[in-house]
mmCIF file of C-alpha atoms in Angstrom:
data_model
loop_
_atom_site.group_PDB
_atom_site.id
_atom_site.type_symbol
_atom_site.label_atom_id
_atom_site.label_comp_id
_atom_site.label_asym_id
_atom_site.label_seq_id
_atom_site.Cartn_x
_atom_site.Cartn_y
_atom_site.Cartn_z
ATOM 1 C CA MET A 1 4.569 -85.638 -170.154
ATOM 2 C CA THR A 2 3.044 -86.416 -167.000
ATOM 3 C CA LYS A 3 2.371 -90.347 -166.417
ATOM 4 C CA LYS A 4 -1.402 -89.528 -166.199
ATOM 5 C CA GLU A 5 -0.991 -87.211 -169.303
ATOM 6 C CA LYS A 6 1.274 -90.011 -170.662
ATOM 7 C CA ALA A 7 -1.740 -92.699 -169.777
ATOM 8 C CA LEU A 8 -4.826 -90.191 -171.611
ATOM 9 C CA GLU A 9 -2.785 -90.559 -174.653
ATOM 10 C CA ILE A 10 -1.937 -94.099 -174.645
ATOM 11 C CA ILE A 11 -5.669 -94.985 -173.811
ATOM 12 C CA ARG A 12 -6.462 -92.428 -176.777
ATOM 13 C CA ARG A 13 -4.105 -94.410 -179.290
ATOM 14 C CA LEU A 14 -5.248 -97.869 -178.583
ATOM 15 C CA LYS A 15 -9.026 -97.013 -178.533
ATOM 16 C CA GLU A 16 -8.209 -96.016 -182.294
ATOM 17 C CA GLU A 17 -6.309 -99.000 -183.042
ATOM 18 C CA TYR A 18 -8.396 -101.663 -181.048
ATOM 19 C CA PRO A 19 -11.827 -99.972 -181.073
ATOM 20 C CA ASP A 20 -13.598 -103.119 -180.794
ATOM 21 C CA ALA A 21 -11.318 -104.795 -178.140
ATOM 22 C CA GLY A 22 -13.120 -106.704 -175.422
ATOM 23 C CA CYS A 23 -12.721 -109.775 -173.310
ATOM 24 C CA THR A 24 -11.227 -112.749 -175.225
ATOM 25 C CA LEU A 25 -13.029 -115.210 -173.073
ATOM 26 C CA ASP A 26 -16.107 -116.567 -174.221
ATOM 27 C CA TYR A 27 -19.357 -116.460 -172.135
ATOM 28 C CA ASN A 28 -22.958 -115.495 -172.075
ATOM 29 C CA GLU A 29 -23.410 -115.743 -168.229
ATOM 30 C CA ALA A 30 -21.696 -114.250 -165.190
ATOM 31 C CA TRP A 31 -21.071 -117.468 -163.706
ATOM 32 C CA LYS A 32 -19.299 -118.926 -167.101
ATOM 33 C CA LEU A 33 -16.463 -115.844 -166.723
ATOM 34 C CA LEU A 34 -15.876 -117.212 -163.417
ATOM 35 C CA VAL A 35 -15.208 -120.567 -164.696
ATOM 36 C CA SER A 36 -13.340 -119.720 -167.462
ATOM 37 C CA VAL A 37 -10.982 -117.192 -165.946
ATOM 38 C CA ARG A 38 -9.757 -119.812 -163.349
ATOM 39 C CA LEU A 39 -9.171 -122.292 -166.409
ATOM 40 C CA ALA A 40 -7.296 -119.631 -167.704
ATOM 41 C CA ALA A 41 -4.624 -119.556 -165.547
ATOM 42 C CA GLN A 42 -1.279 -121.021 -167.253
ATOM 43 C CA CYS A 43 -3.391 -121.819 -170.127
ATOM 44 C CA THR A 44 -4.505 -120.097 -173.690
ATOM 45 C CA ASP A 45 -8.232 -117.998 -173.797
ATOM 46 C CA ALA A 46 -8.554 -120.332 -176.919
ATOM 47 C CA ARG A 47 -8.092 -123.298 -175.695
ATOM 48 C CA VAL A 48 -10.328 -122.587 -172.860
ATOM 49 C CA ASN A 49 -13.027 -121.626 -174.961
ATOM 50 C CA VAL A 50 -12.858 -124.758 -176.351
ATOM 51 C CA VAL A 51 -12.931 -126.720 -173.164
ATOM 52 C CA VAL A 52 -15.584 -125.145 -171.498
ATOM 53 C CA GLN A 53 -17.907 -125.977 -174.633
ATOM 54 C CA ASP A 54 -17.893 -130.015 -173.230
ATOM 55 C CA LEU A 55 -18.294 -128.230 -169.558
ATOM 56 C CA TYR A 56 -21.355 -127.020 -170.403
ATOM 57 C CA ALA A 57 -22.615 -129.508 -172.727
ATOM 58 C CA LYS A 58 -22.477 -131.513 -169.751
ATOM 59 C CA TYR A 59 -23.400 -129.104 -166.788
ATOM 60 C CA PRO A 60 -25.288 -126.212 -167.980
ATOM 61 C CA ASP A 61 -26.017 -124.300 -164.995
ATOM 62 C CA VAL A 62 -24.618 -123.097 -161.728
ATOM 63 C CA ASP A 63 -26.871 -126.128 -160.130
ATOM 64 C CA ALA A 64 -25.752 -128.676 -162.303
ATOM 65 C CA LEU A 65 -22.318 -127.696 -161.939
ATOM 66 C CA ALA A 66 -22.465 -127.667 -158.212
ATOM 67 C CA GLN A 67 -23.516 -131.235 -157.841
ATOM 68 C CA ALA A 68 -20.958 -132.665 -159.998
ATOM 69 C CA GLU A 69 -17.931 -134.093 -158.290
ATOM 70 C CA PRO A 70 -14.603 -132.460 -158.276
ATOM 71 C CA GLU A 71 -13.008 -135.532 -160.530
ATOM 72 C CA GLU A 72 -15.872 -135.319 -162.797
ATOM 73 C CA ILE A 73 -14.999 -131.698 -163.686
ATOM 74 C CA GLU A 74 -11.259 -132.293 -163.607
ATOM 75 C CA ALA A 75 -11.691 -135.520 -166.652
ATOM 76 C CA ILE A 76 -13.355 -132.236 -169.052
ATOM 77 C CA VAL A 77 -11.037 -129.584 -168.211
ATOM 78 C CA ARG A 78 -7.750 -131.640 -167.257
ATOM 79 C CA PRO A 79 -6.617 -130.018 -171.128
ATOM 80 C CA CYS A 80 -6.332 -126.384 -169.666
ATOM 81 C CA GLY A 81 -3.446 -127.777 -166.990
ATOM 82 C CA LEU A 82 -3.664 -128.143 -163.274
ATOM 83 C CA GLY A 83 -6.746 -129.940 -163.610
ATOM 84 C CA LYS A 84 -7.136 -131.312 -160.076
ATOM 85 C CA SER A 85 -6.597 -127.764 -158.372
ATOM 86 C CA LYS A 86 -8.904 -125.954 -160.972
ATOM 87 C CA ALA A 87 -11.636 -128.446 -160.692
ATOM 88 C CA ARG A 88 -11.640 -128.467 -156.847
ATOM 89 C CA ASP A 89 -11.856 -124.240 -156.940
ATOM 90 C CA ILE A 90 -14.492 -124.767 -159.508
ATOM 91 C CA SER A 91 -16.691 -127.303 -157.739
ATOM 92 C CA ALA A 92 -16.593 -125.247 -154.457
ATOM 93 C CA CYS A 93 -17.169 -122.079 -156.190
ATOM 94 C CA MET A 94 -20.608 -122.990 -157.794
ATOM 95 C CA ARG A 95 -21.575 -125.016 -154.547
ATOM 96 C CA ILE A 96 -21.056 -121.451 -152.518
ATOM 97 C CA LEU A 97 -23.179 -119.773 -155.295
ATOM 98 C CA LYS A 98 -25.720 -121.980 -154.883
ATOM 99 C CA GLU A 99 -25.882 -122.018 -151.440
ATOM 100 C CA LYS A 100 -24.933 -118.242 -150.740
ATOM 101 C CA TYR A 101 -25.795 -116.197 -153.434
ATOM 102 C CA ASN A 102 -28.678 -118.152 -154.785
ATOM 103 C CA GLY A 103 -26.605 -119.304 -157.775
ATOM 104 C CA ASN A 104 -25.562 -115.870 -158.775
ATOM 105 C CA VAL A 105 -22.577 -114.158 -159.009
ATOM 106 C CA PRO A 106 -21.673 -111.466 -156.624
ATOM 107 C CA ASP A 107 -21.171 -107.687 -157.584
ATOM 108 C CA ASP A 108 -18.757 -106.990 -154.575
ATOM 109 C CA PHE A 109 -15.158 -107.021 -155.100
ATOM 110 C CA ASP A 110 -14.322 -108.096 -151.867
ATOM 111 C CA GLU A 111 -17.160 -111.020 -151.795
ATOM 112 C CA LEU A 112 -15.967 -112.163 -154.973
ATOM 113 C CA LEU A 113 -12.614 -112.449 -153.460
ATOM 114 C CA LYS A 114 -13.370 -114.998 -151.007
ATOM 115 C CA LEU A 115 -14.591 -117.414 -153.710
ATOM 116 C CA PRO A 116 -11.828 -120.037 -153.809
ATOM 117 C CA GLY A 117 -9.820 -119.606 -156.951
ATOM 118 C CA VAL A 118 -10.574 -116.037 -157.310
ATOM 119 C CA GLY A 119 -7.652 -113.266 -157.080
ATOM 120 C CA ARG A 120 -7.808 -109.599 -157.691
ATOM 121 C CA LYS A 121 -6.914 -110.286 -161.801
ATOM 122 C CA SER A 122 -10.101 -112.377 -161.842
ATOM 123 C CA ALA A 123 -12.215 -110.187 -159.514
ATOM 124 C CA ASN A 124 -11.359 -107.190 -161.276
ATOM 125 C CA LEU A 125 -12.144 -108.895 -164.853
ATOM 126 C CA ILE A 126 -15.841 -109.785 -163.271
ATOM 127 C CA MET A 127 -16.068 -106.279 -161.956
ATOM 128 C CA GLY A 128 -15.750 -104.558 -165.236
ATOM 129 C CA ASP A 129 -17.029 -107.053 -168.048
ATOM 130 C CA VAL A 130 -20.146 -108.342 -166.058
ATOM 131 C CA PHE A 131 -21.113 -105.435 -163.937
ATOM 132 C CA GLY A 132 -19.559 -102.756 -165.627
ATOM 133 C CA LYS A 133 -17.843 -101.372 -162.548
ATOM 134 C CA PRO A 134 -14.180 -99.474 -162.352
ATOM 135 C CA ALA A 135 -12.008 -102.019 -162.769
ATOM 136 C CA ILE A 136 -8.058 -102.719 -163.715
ATOM 137 C CA VAL A 137 -6.936 -106.164 -164.379
ATOM 138 C CA THR A 138 -3.332 -106.909 -164.145
ATOM 139 C CA ASP A 139 -2.467 -109.630 -166.306
ATOM 140 C CA THR A 140 1.036 -110.572 -167.811
ATOM 141 C CA HIS A 141 0.194 -108.178 -170.982
ATOM 142 C CA CYS A 142 -0.910 -105.182 -168.832
ATOM 143 C CA ILE A 143 2.287 -105.856 -166.385
ATOM 144 C CA ARG A 144 4.887 -106.247 -169.278
ATOM 145 C CA LEU A 145 3.259 -103.115 -171.424
ATOM 146 C CA THR A 146 2.645 -100.686 -168.847
ATOM 147 C CA ASN A 147 6.745 -101.325 -167.674
ATOM 148 C CA ARG A 148 7.917 -101.099 -171.043
ATOM 149 C CA MET A 149 5.467 -97.778 -171.778
ATOM 150 C CA GLY A 150 6.596 -95.655 -168.274
ATOM 151 C CA LEU A 151 3.193 -96.090 -166.419
ATOM 152 C CA VAL A 152 4.806 -97.486 -163.874
ATOM 153 C CA ASP A 153 8.522 -98.227 -162.980
ATOM 154 C CA ASN A 154 9.797 -101.460 -162.963
ATOM 155 C CA ILE A 155 6.863 -103.127 -160.657
ATOM 156 C CA LYS A 156 6.294 -106.667 -161.494
ATOM 157 C CA GLU A 157 3.832 -107.566 -158.468
ATOM 158 C CA PRO A 158 0.315 -107.600 -160.070
ATOM 159 C CA LYS A 159 -1.396 -105.967 -156.914
ATOM 160 C CA LYS A 160 1.387 -103.048 -156.607
ATOM 161 C CA VAL A 161 0.869 -102.261 -160.507
ATOM 162 C CA GLU A 162 -2.851 -102.332 -159.903
ATOM 163 C CA MET A 163 -2.487 -99.786 -157.410
ATOM 164 C CA ALA A 164 -0.432 -97.475 -159.626
ATOM 165 C CA LEU A 165 -2.294 -97.754 -162.367
ATOM 166 C CA TRP A 166 -5.344 -96.600 -160.364
ATOM 167 C CA ASN A 167 -3.619 -93.687 -159.916
ATOM 168 C CA ILE A 168 -3.586 -92.289 -163.456
ATOM 169 C CA ILE A 169 -5.991 -94.248 -165.386
ATOM 170 C CA PRO A 170 -9.632 -92.630 -165.335
ATOM 171 C CA PRO A 171 -11.848 -95.168 -163.657
ATOM 172 C CA GLU A 172 -14.285 -95.645 -166.403
ATOM 173 C CA GLU A 173 -11.571 -96.420 -168.797
ATOM 174 C CA GLY A 174 -9.598 -99.032 -167.189
ATOM 175 C CA SER A 175 -11.116 -102.271 -168.330
ATOM 176 C CA ASP A 176 -11.387 -101.494 -171.677
ATOM 177 C CA PHE A 177 -7.840 -100.142 -171.376
ATOM 178 C CA CYS A 178 -6.796 -103.469 -170.234
ATOM 179 C CA HIS A 179 -8.225 -105.235 -173.089
ATOM 180 C CA ARG A 180 -6.543 -103.244 -175.006
ATOM 181 C CA LEU A 181 -3.199 -103.942 -173.516
ATOM 182 C CA VAL A 182 -3.693 -107.603 -174.383
ATOM 183 C CA TYR A 183 -4.607 -107.278 -178.168
ATOM 184 C CA HIS A 184 -1.481 -104.936 -178.165
ATOM 185 C CA GLY A 185 0.500 -107.101 -176.527
ATOM 186 C CA ARG A 186 -0.438 -109.849 -178.613
ATOM 187 C CA ASP A 187 0.139 -108.808 -181.890
ATOM 188 C CA VAL A 188 2.799 -105.656 -181.696
ATOM 189 C CA CYS A 189 4.328 -105.227 -178.178
ATOM 190 C CA THR A 190 5.183 -109.508 -177.835
ATOM 191 C CA ALA A 191 6.736 -111.026 -175.293
ATOM 192 C CA ARG A 192 8.454 -114.198 -176.869
ATOM 193 C CA THR A 193 9.961 -111.957 -179.710
ATOM 194 C CA LYS A 194 11.411 -108.317 -179.924
ATOM 195 C CA PRO A 195 8.695 -106.169 -179.806
ATOM 196 C CA TYR A 196 7.328 -104.365 -183.208
ATOM 197 C CA CYS A 197 8.389 -101.027 -182.242
ATOM 198 C CA ASP A 198 8.440 -99.906 -185.962
ATOM 199 C CA LYS A 199 4.540 -100.531 -186.568
ATOM 200 C CA CYS A 200 3.482 -99.550 -182.947
ATOM 201 C CA CYS A 201 1.083 -96.448 -182.492
ATOM 202 C CA LEU A 202 2.838 -95.649 -179.143
ATOM 203 C CA ASN A 203 6.427 -95.667 -180.873
ATOM 204 C CA ASP A 204 6.719 -92.037 -180.005
ATOM 205 C CA ILE A 205 6.061 -91.884 -176.713
ATOM 206 C CA CYS A 206 7.371 -95.407 -175.566
ATOM 207 C CA PRO A 207 10.500 -95.128 -173.458
ATOM 208 C CA LYS A 208 11.590 -98.888 -174.589
ATOM 209 C CA ASN A 209 10.781 -97.989 -177.739
ATOM 210 C CA GLY A 210 13.095 -100.890 -179.860
ATOM 211 C CA VAL A 211 14.189 -102.452 -176.495
#
């Protein structure tokens, strides 16, 4: 089985296992996902979803958040960790959206990368989830699982994992595939305990079975 054939089979099985998998950050507007994904660095999505409720209650749109001082934002988002740098990035990002993009989030990958605090992972998440464009989000689950499954060969650098996966994952499947890896990584192919290979839907094709 080639890597591309294995990737297609893994995608098929994970679709059956997690048919409704989606982004675990709560948002109903593109700019809110931009804020949440910045806050999610070294923080759980569950905590981010709680913290942003207070942030949006006080600053309900891009204009309001753009006018807020970084210190005011930091006071709210501090529970997510790295409060000072995250607040600074969010403030600068919202001001750019207001001044350059009329309050909208750009739907261009390279333009997203120019925004403060936005890296490839965040840009791909927004491209896939908000705009429905091909995307591969190489978060910690994606990197860990694709290495274990043998889709990439001992590659840990996010960009290199992303580039390797683009060669074997159909573009239209990338975003949902990465979401399903998050679910699978939390429930079965865990990081902090030994993987639960006995209940894994991929155990017969995974080279790391039991490791």
